[in-house]
mmCIF file of C-alpha atoms and ligand atoms in Angstrom:
data_model
loop_
_atom_site.group_PDB
_atom_site.id
_atom_site.type_symbol
_atom_site.label_atom_id
_atom_site.label_comp_id
_atom_site.label_asym_id
_atom_site.label_seq_id
_atom_site.Cartn_x
_atom_site.Cartn_y
_atom_site.Cartn_z
ATOM 1 C CA MET A 147 117.674 89.576 -82.418
ATOM 2 C CA SER A 148 116.736 90.259 -86.001
ATOM 3 C CA GLN A 149 114.787 87.907 -88.219
ATOM 4 C CA PRO A 150 116.951 85.954 -90.659
ATOM 5 C CA ILE A 151 116.236 86.903 -94.279
ATOM 6 C CA SER A 152 113.961 84.594 -96.227
ATOM 7 C CA PRO A 153 115.509 82.067 -98.638
ATOM 8 C CA GLU A 154 113.702 83.762 -101.554
ATOM 9 C CA LEU A 155 115.081 87.204 -100.690
ATOM 10 C CA ARG A 156 118.549 85.748 -100.164
ATOM 11 C CA GLU A 157 118.392 84.010 -103.554
ATOM 12 C CA TRP A 158 117.215 87.193 -105.249
ATOM 13 C CA LEU A 159 119.940 89.317 -103.650
ATOM 14 C CA VAL A 160 122.639 86.789 -104.568
ATOM 15 C CA SER A 161 121.437 86.632 -108.180
ATOM 16 C CA GLN A 162 121.334 90.420 -108.475
ATOM 17 C CA LEU A 163 124.849 90.793 -107.068
ATOM 18 C CA ALA A 164 126.117 87.990 -109.301
ATOM 19 C CA ALA A 165 124.596 89.808 -112.297
ATOM 20 C CA GLY A 166 126.739 92.823 -111.440
ATOM 21 C CA HIS A 167 124.134 95.095 -109.858
ATOM 22 C CA SER A 168 125.579 97.285 -107.154
ATOM 23 C CA VAL A 169 124.397 97.631 -103.599
ATOM 24 C CA PRO A 170 122.949 101.120 -104.308
ATOM 25 C CA ALA A 171 120.928 99.662 -107.205
ATOM 26 C CA LEU A 172 119.633 96.846 -104.970
ATOM 27 C CA ARG A 173 118.774 99.406 -102.336
ATOM 28 C CA ALA A 174 116.810 101.436 -104.918
ATOM 29 C CA SER A 175 114.940 98.323 -106.112
ATOM 30 C CA MET A 176 114.097 97.314 -102.551
ATOM 31 C CA ARG A 177 113.011 100.851 -101.720
ATOM 32 C CA ALA A 178 110.760 100.843 -104.804
ATOM 33 C CA ALA A 179 109.313 97.517 -103.597
ATOM 34 C CA GLY A 180 108.399 99.129 -100.280
ATOM 35 C CA TRP A 181 111.332 98.078 -98.077
ATOM 36 C CA GLN A 182 112.627 100.468 -95.448
ATOM 37 C CA ASP A 183 116.348 101.256 -95.860
ATOM 38 C CA ALA A 184 117.065 99.857 -92.378
ATOM 39 C CA ALA A 185 115.515 96.512 -93.321
ATOM 40 C CA THR A 186 117.510 96.483 -96.553
ATOM 41 C CA ASP A 187 120.731 97.166 -94.649
ATOM 42 C CA LEU A 188 119.957 94.305 -92.298
ATOM 43 C CA ALA A 189 119.247 91.910 -95.159
ATOM 44 C CA LEU A 190 122.497 92.905 -96.905
ATOM 45 C CA ALA A 191 124.487 92.545 -93.675
ATOM 46 C CA GLN A 192 123.062 89.071 -93.091
ATOM 47 C CA LEU A 193 123.846 88.125 -96.637
ATOM 48 C CA GLU A 194 127.415 89.331 -96.230
ATOM 49 C CA ALA A 195 127.818 87.294 -93.027
ATOM 50 C CA GLY A 196 126.785 84.146 -94.908
ATOM 51 C CA PHE A 197 128.547 85.012 -98.190
ATOM 52 C CA PRO A 198 131.737 86.853 -97.334
ATOM 53 C CA HIS A 199 132.973 86.395 -100.931
ATOM 54 C CA VAL A 200 130.073 88.478 -102.251
ATOM 55 C CA GLU A 201 131.659 91.755 -101.011
ATOM 56 C CA VAL A 202 128.293 93.272 -100.257
ATOM 57 C CA ALA A 203 129.736 96.261 -98.432
ATOM 58 C CA ARG A 204 131.778 97.669 -101.320
ATOM 59 C CA PRO A 205 129.782 99.817 -103.719
ATOM 60 C CA ARG A 206 130.938 99.523 -107.333
ATOM 61 C CA ARG A 207 131.141 103.284 -107.829
ATOM 62 C CA THR A 208 132.183 105.622 -105.056
ATOM 63 C CA GLU A 209 132.429 108.917 -106.937
ATOM 64 C CA MET A 210 129.703 110.346 -109.088
ATOM 65 C CA PRO A 211 129.380 113.640 -110.929
ATOM 66 C CA GLY A 212 127.026 116.178 -109.423
ATOM 67 C CA PRO A 213 126.816 119.653 -107.916
ATOM 68 C CA ASP A 214 127.799 120.350 -104.320
ATOM 69 C CA LEU A 215 124.397 120.722 -102.658
ATOM 70 C CA GLU A 216 125.809 120.748 -99.116
ATOM 71 C CA GLY A 217 124.041 123.513 -97.223
ATOM 72 C CA ALA A 218 121.206 123.672 -99.756
ATOM 73 C CA PRO A 219 122.675 126.534 -101.833
ATOM 74 C CA LEU A 220 120.472 128.676 -104.076
ATOM 75 C CA TYR A 221 123.455 129.477 -106.310
ATOM 76 C CA ILE A 222 126.607 127.609 -107.250
ATOM 77 C CA ASP A 223 129.806 129.273 -108.434
ATOM 78 C CA ALA A 224 130.667 127.431 -111.644
ATOM 79 C CA GLY A 225 133.850 129.408 -112.296
ATOM 80 C CA ASP A 226 132.713 132.015 -114.813
ATOM 81 C CA ARG A 227 129.016 131.982 -113.919
ATOM 82 C CA ARG A 228 126.728 131.894 -110.919
ATOM 83 C CA VAL A 229 124.343 129.046 -111.654
ATOM 84 C CA GLN A 230 120.966 128.853 -109.933
ATOM 85 C CA VAL A 231 119.698 125.686 -108.241
ATOM 86 C CA LEU A 232 115.991 125.653 -109.123
ATOM 87 C CA GLN A 233 114.885 122.144 -108.159
ATOM 88 C CA THR A 234 116.387 118.967 -106.784
ATOM 89 C CA MET A 235 115.253 115.363 -106.459
ATOM 90 C CA ARG A 236 117.142 112.667 -104.616
ATOM 91 C CA HIS A 237 115.934 109.345 -106.093
ATOM 92 C CA PRO A 238 116.724 109.623 -108.893
ATOM 93 C CA ARG A 239 119.248 112.413 -108.433
ATOM 94 C CA VAL A 240 117.860 115.219 -110.619
ATOM 95 C CA VAL A 241 118.895 118.877 -110.421
ATOM 96 C CA VAL A 242 117.349 121.677 -112.491
ATOM 97 C CA PHE A 243 119.722 124.611 -113.042
ATOM 98 C CA GLY A 244 118.917 128.206 -113.986
ATOM 99 C CA ASN A 245 121.263 130.774 -115.535
ATOM 100 C CA LEU A 246 123.436 127.988 -116.932
ATOM 101 C CA LEU A 247 123.956 129.648 -120.329
ATOM 102 C CA SER A 248 123.592 133.243 -121.529
ATOM 103 C CA PRO A 249 121.214 134.028 -124.430
ATOM 104 C CA GLU A 250 124.306 134.802 -126.567
ATOM 105 C CA GLU A 251 125.813 131.379 -125.802
ATOM 106 C CA CYS A 252 122.518 129.673 -126.735
ATOM 107 C CA GLU A 253 122.391 131.621 -130.022
ATOM 108 C CA GLY A 254 126.050 130.946 -130.774
ATOM 109 C CA LEU A 255 125.695 127.194 -130.296
ATOM 110 C CA ILE A 256 122.573 127.093 -132.480
ATOM 111 C CA ALA A 257 124.227 129.127 -135.267
ATOM 112 C CA ALA A 258 127.326 126.887 -135.319
ATOM 113 C CA ALA A 259 125.254 123.687 -135.203
ATOM 114 C CA ARG A 260 122.508 124.626 -137.688
ATOM 115 C CA VAL A 261 124.678 124.189 -140.779
ATOM 116 C CA ARG A 262 125.794 120.718 -139.657
ATOM 117 C CA LEU A 263 122.458 119.158 -138.677
ATOM 118 C CA ALA A 264 121.532 115.662 -139.775
ATOM 119 C CA ARG A 265 118.705 113.331 -138.767
ATOM 120 C CA SER A 266 119.728 112.089 -135.294
ATOM 121 C CA LEU A 267 121.484 108.785 -134.983
ATOM 122 C CA THR A 268 121.741 106.795 -131.783
ATOM 123 C CA VAL A 269 124.382 104.341 -130.722
ATOM 124 C CA GLU A 270 123.032 100.842 -131.287
ATOM 125 C CA THR A 271 124.131 98.624 -128.415
ATOM 126 C CA ARG A 272 123.308 95.478 -130.419
ATOM 127 C CA THR A 273 126.237 96.147 -132.746
ATOM 128 C CA GLY A 274 128.091 99.170 -131.328
ATOM 129 C CA GLY A 275 127.322 101.124 -134.525
ATOM 130 C CA GLU A 276 125.059 104.122 -135.145
ATOM 131 C CA VAL A 277 121.541 103.796 -136.539
ATOM 132 C CA LEU A 278 118.552 105.948 -137.463
ATOM 133 C CA ASN A 279 116.161 105.616 -134.574
ATOM 134 C CA VAL A 280 112.412 105.983 -135.088
ATOM 135 C CA ASP A 281 112.068 106.879 -131.403
ATOM 136 C CA ARG A 282 114.041 110.037 -132.028
ATOM 137 C CA THR A 283 112.609 112.405 -134.621
ATOM 138 C CA SER A 284 114.953 115.319 -133.918
ATOM 139 C CA GLU A 285 117.941 116.392 -136.008
ATOM 140 C CA GLY A 286 121.359 116.671 -134.437
ATOM 141 C CA MET A 287 125.118 116.983 -134.552
ATOM 142 C CA PHE A 288 128.123 116.623 -132.249
ATOM 143 C CA PHE A 289 130.799 119.192 -131.492
ATOM 144 C CA GLU A 290 134.280 117.945 -130.734
ATOM 145 C CA ARG A 291 135.332 118.677 -127.157
ATOM 146 C CA GLY A 292 136.725 122.223 -127.051
ATOM 147 C CA GLU A 293 135.856 122.752 -130.713
ATOM 148 C CA ASN A 294 135.100 126.477 -130.444
ATOM 149 C CA ASP A 295 135.234 129.141 -127.733
ATOM 150 C CA ILE A 296 131.644 128.775 -126.562
ATOM 151 C CA VAL A 297 131.891 124.981 -126.408
ATOM 152 C CA ALA A 298 135.204 125.132 -124.507
ATOM 153 C CA ARG A 299 133.898 127.733 -122.029
ATOM 154 C CA LEU A 300 130.700 125.750 -121.441
ATOM 155 C CA GLU A 301 132.644 122.524 -120.904
ATOM 156 C CA GLN A 302 134.814 124.205 -118.245
ATOM 157 C CA ARG A 303 131.671 125.529 -116.552
ATOM 158 C CA ILE A 304 130.005 122.111 -116.579
ATOM 159 C CA ALA A 305 133.156 120.473 -115.173
ATOM 160 C CA ALA A 306 133.222 122.982 -112.290
ATOM 161 C CA LEU A 307 129.476 122.720 -111.660
ATOM 162 C CA LEU A 308 129.330 118.917 -111.724
ATOM 163 C CA ARG A 309 132.808 118.317 -110.271
ATOM 164 C CA TRP A 310 133.778 115.966 -113.107
ATOM 165 C CA PRO A 311 136.822 116.347 -115.400
ATOM 166 C CA VAL A 312 136.258 117.879 -118.848
ATOM 167 C CA GLU A 313 138.114 114.835 -120.272
ATOM 168 C CA PHE A 314 135.437 112.459 -118.923
ATOM 169 C CA GLY A 315 132.731 114.174 -121.012
ATOM 170 C CA GLU A 316 131.610 113.240 -124.511
ATOM 171 C CA GLY A 317 131.498 115.970 -127.158
ATOM 172 C CA LEU A 318 128.493 118.258 -126.848
ATOM 173 C CA GLN A 319 125.447 117.047 -128.763
ATOM 174 C CA ILE A 320 122.996 119.570 -130.262
ATOM 175 C CA LEU A 321 119.426 118.545 -131.126
ATOM 176 C CA ARG A 322 116.715 120.455 -132.953
ATOM 177 C CA TYR A 323 113.076 119.395 -132.587
ATOM 178 C CA ALA A 324 110.595 120.699 -135.200
ATOM 179 C CA PRO A 325 106.847 120.620 -134.408
ATOM 180 C CA GLY A 326 105.788 116.979 -133.866
ATOM 181 C CA ALA A 327 109.345 115.835 -133.098
ATOM 182 C CA GLN A 328 110.013 113.970 -129.865
ATOM 183 C CA TYR A 329 112.452 111.618 -128.164
ATOM 184 C CA ARG A 330 110.597 108.652 -126.722
ATOM 185 C CA PRO A 331 111.510 107.546 -123.164
ATOM 186 C CA HIS A 332 114.852 105.766 -122.954
ATOM 187 C CA TYR A 333 117.884 105.331 -120.697
ATOM 188 C CA ASP A 334 121.108 107.117 -121.588
ATOM 189 C CA TYR A 335 123.407 104.360 -120.249
ATOM 190 C CA PHE A 336 124.424 101.511 -122.525
ATOM 191 C CA ASP A 337 122.491 98.293 -121.901
ATOM 192 C CA PRO A 338 124.982 95.782 -120.398
ATOM 193 C CA GLY A 339 122.948 92.919 -121.878
ATOM 194 C CA GLU A 340 123.509 94.013 -125.486
ATOM 195 C CA PRO A 341 126.369 92.435 -127.471
ATOM 196 C CA GLY A 342 127.688 95.766 -128.818
ATOM 197 C CA THR A 343 128.057 97.356 -125.379
ATOM 198 C CA PRO A 344 131.575 96.076 -124.496
ATOM 199 C CA THR A 345 132.914 97.786 -127.653
ATOM 200 C CA ILE A 346 131.231 101.079 -126.750
ATOM 201 C CA LEU A 347 132.547 100.892 -123.165
ATOM 202 C CA LYS A 348 136.188 100.662 -124.314
ATOM 203 C CA ARG A 349 136.000 104.401 -124.897
ATOM 204 C CA GLY A 350 135.517 105.903 -121.425
ATOM 205 C CA GLY A 351 133.370 103.242 -119.773
ATOM 206 C CA GLN A 352 129.702 103.721 -118.973
ATOM 207 C CA ARG A 353 127.745 106.940 -119.081
ATOM 208 C CA VAL A 354 127.019 107.926 -115.485
ATOM 209 C CA ALA A 355 125.198 111.246 -115.897
ATOM 210 C CA THR A 356 123.443 113.532 -118.373
ATOM 211 C CA LEU A 357 123.027 117.302 -118.579
ATOM 212 C CA VAL A 358 120.357 118.493 -121.035
ATOM 213 C CA MET A 359 120.564 122.264 -121.634
ATOM 214 C CA TYR A 360 117.801 124.231 -123.322
ATOM 215 C CA LEU A 361 119.031 126.585 -126.058
ATOM 216 C CA GLN A 362 115.697 127.596 -127.559
ATOM 217 C CA GLU A 363 112.276 127.104 -126.044
ATOM 218 C CA PRO A 364 109.370 125.911 -128.163
ATOM 219 C CA ASP A 365 106.043 127.738 -127.938
ATOM 220 C CA GLN A 366 104.313 124.626 -126.597
ATOM 221 C CA GLY A 367 105.332 121.112 -125.506
ATOM 222 C CA GLY A 368 108.863 119.705 -125.460
ATOM 223 C CA ALA A 369 109.314 119.067 -121.727
ATOM 224 C CA THR A 370 111.940 116.570 -120.607
ATOM 225 C CA THR A 371 109.912 113.879 -118.867
ATOM 226 C CA PHE A 372 110.833 111.274 -116.227
ATOM 227 C CA PRO A 373 107.873 108.850 -116.433
ATOM 228 C CA ASP A 374 108.939 106.669 -113.470
ATOM 229 C CA VAL A 375 108.735 109.591 -111.053
ATOM 230 C CA GLY A 376 106.121 111.793 -112.781
ATOM 231 C CA LEU A 377 108.536 114.691 -113.318
ATOM 232 C CA GLU A 378 108.375 117.093 -116.265
ATOM 233 C CA VAL A 379 111.033 119.747 -116.719
ATOM 234 C CA ALA A 380 109.998 122.757 -118.818
ATOM 235 C CA PRO A 381 112.462 123.565 -121.637
ATOM 236 C CA VAL A 382 113.247 127.146 -120.590
ATOM 237 C CA ARG A 383 116.111 128.810 -122.498
ATOM 238 C CA GLY A 384 119.386 129.019 -120.579
ATOM 239 C CA THR A 385 118.341 126.398 -118.007
ATOM 240 C CA GLY A 386 119.268 122.711 -117.852
ATOM 241 C CA VAL A 387 118.399 119.438 -116.180
ATOM 242 C CA PHE A 388 121.064 117.156 -114.732
ATOM 243 C CA PHE A 389 120.498 113.542 -113.718
ATOM 244 C CA SER A 390 122.861 110.726 -112.763
ATOM 245 C CA TYR A 391 122.723 106.931 -112.703
ATOM 246 C CA GLU A 392 125.318 105.009 -110.717
ATOM 247 C CA ASP A 393 124.316 101.748 -112.396
ATOM 248 C CA PRO A 394 123.173 100.863 -115.900
ATOM 249 C CA ASP A 395 119.920 99.636 -114.416
ATOM 250 C CA PRO A 396 116.216 100.648 -114.599
ATOM 251 C CA ALA A 397 116.228 100.646 -110.771
ATOM 252 C CA THR A 398 117.889 104.064 -111.108
ATOM 253 C CA ARG A 399 114.490 105.339 -112.323
ATOM 254 C CA THR A 400 116.244 107.539 -114.912
ATOM 255 C CA LEU A 401 113.902 106.634 -117.762
ATOM 256 C CA HIS A 402 113.406 109.966 -119.528
ATOM 257 C CA GLY A 403 112.175 111.377 -122.818
ATOM 258 C CA GLY A 404 111.572 114.548 -124.782
ATOM 259 C CA ALA A 405 107.815 115.167 -125.050
ATOM 260 C CA PRO A 406 106.525 116.089 -128.511
ATOM 261 C CA VAL A 407 107.009 119.712 -129.493
ATOM 262 C CA LEU A 408 103.510 121.028 -130.176
ATOM 263 C CA ALA A 409 104.395 124.455 -131.562
ATOM 264 C CA GLY A 410 107.626 126.276 -132.328
ATOM 265 C CA GLU A 411 111.127 124.767 -132.309
ATOM 266 C CA LYS A 412 113.073 123.301 -129.414
ATOM 267 C CA TRP A 413 116.894 123.201 -129.401
ATOM 268 C CA VAL A 414 118.931 121.451 -126.721
ATOM 269 C CA ALA A 415 122.576 120.689 -125.996
ATOM 270 C CA THR A 416 123.327 117.402 -124.213
ATOM 271 C CA LYS A 417 126.515 116.619 -122.303
ATOM 272 C CA TRP A 418 127.003 112.984 -121.328
ATOM 273 C CA LEU A 419 129.526 112.154 -118.635
ATOM 274 C CA ARG A 420 131.486 108.881 -118.660
ATOM 275 C CA GLU A 421 133.069 107.064 -115.737
ATOM 276 C CA ARG A 422 136.574 107.547 -117.194
ATOM 277 C CA GLU A 423 138.410 109.675 -119.724
ATOM 278 C CA PHE A 424 136.575 109.688 -123.070
ATOM 279 C CA LYS A 425 139.301 109.755 -125.779
HETATM 280 O O1 LIG B 772 115.587 117.007 -125.507
HETATM 281 C C1 LIG B 772 115.256 116.396 -124.486
HETATM 282 O O2 LIG B 772 114.416 116.828 -123.696
HETATM 283 C C2 LIG B 772 115.886 115.082 -124.239
HETATM 284 C C3 LIG B 772 115.134 114.109 -123.648
HETATM 285 C C4 LIG B 772 115.716 112.878 -123.442
HETATM 286 C C5 LIG B 772 117.194 114.819 -124.594
HETATM 287 C C6 LIG B 772 117.708 113.556 -124.330
HETATM 288 N N1 LIG B 772 116.988 112.604 -123.748
HETATM 289 C C7 LIG B 772 119.095 113.188 -124.646
HETATM 290 O O3 LIG B 772 119.759 113.981 -125.343
HETATM 291 O O4 LIG B 772 119.530 112.093 -124.225
HETATM 292 ZN ZN1 LIG B 773 118.336 110.902 -123.108
#
C-alpha cells in the first residue's frame, strides 16, 4: 500500500489546481522540487480519489506545436526545405534548428524590415496596450501574416515544421540589436495575473510557443539565453530556436532573454504561436 499524501502537499496541489495550473505544470514544479514522476503520479491519483470534482486526470492542453522528433531525425522535411535538428531539450521543450532560412531569405527580410524599424514596444499586460520597455533595447517591426512572398513562404514552412496552422501564428516580428542592445530575461506568455491579459487573450488565446530565427549574426554576444536551465543558443544566421510552454507559468522554465550584443549587429525574426486562430 502506498503512503497517503501529506495534508500540506494535498493543500498545495488543490490550491494550484484551483488557480488554474495544469497537471503538466504541477508535474514540472514537483520535478523541479526533487519529486520522482512516479511519486507525483501517485499523489495526483490520491488527490483525484478524494476530490473527484478536481478533474486531475484531464490536462488543460492536449495538443502543442512542435516538430515530429519520433525516431530522433537529423532532418525534418518542412515542405520546401530540409531543416536540420541540431539540439533538443525536453524540459523545457527546446529545439535548435539549422538550415531554417536561406541567406537570401535572411537578407530579404532585413531589407523589407529596415525601412520600417521603430524602437521596440511590448504588450503591457497591465493594460493590454503597448509600451516602450526599458528591458528591450532593440528596434523592431511586425509584418502582417503573408505580407510578402518571403514571409508567406516562411510561414508555410514553420507551419509544416511545427505542425501548427499558419492562422494560429502572430505576424512575424523583426528585431535589430545594435551593439549594447539586449532583451532582458522574460516569459513570452501573457501573465494571467495581470488585468490587461483577458483583453489580449480575446485574439487567439495564449501564446504557447516561440520560434526565434537568426537573420544576421553579430560579431560577438547576442545569444538567446535560458537562465533557468543554463542554456545559451548562439545566434547563427539561418538557424532558429524553438521553445514551447503549455502553461503560462514559470514552472515551464521558459524564462529566456537576448544577451547583450558586444560587437556587430544582430537581427532576428520571431514567430509566436497562439492556442487558437489569431485574427
Ligand atoms: O533575440 C533574441 O534572442 C530574443 C530573446 C528573447 C528574442 C525574444 N526573446 C523574443 O522575440 O521574444
Ligand atoms: Zn522572448
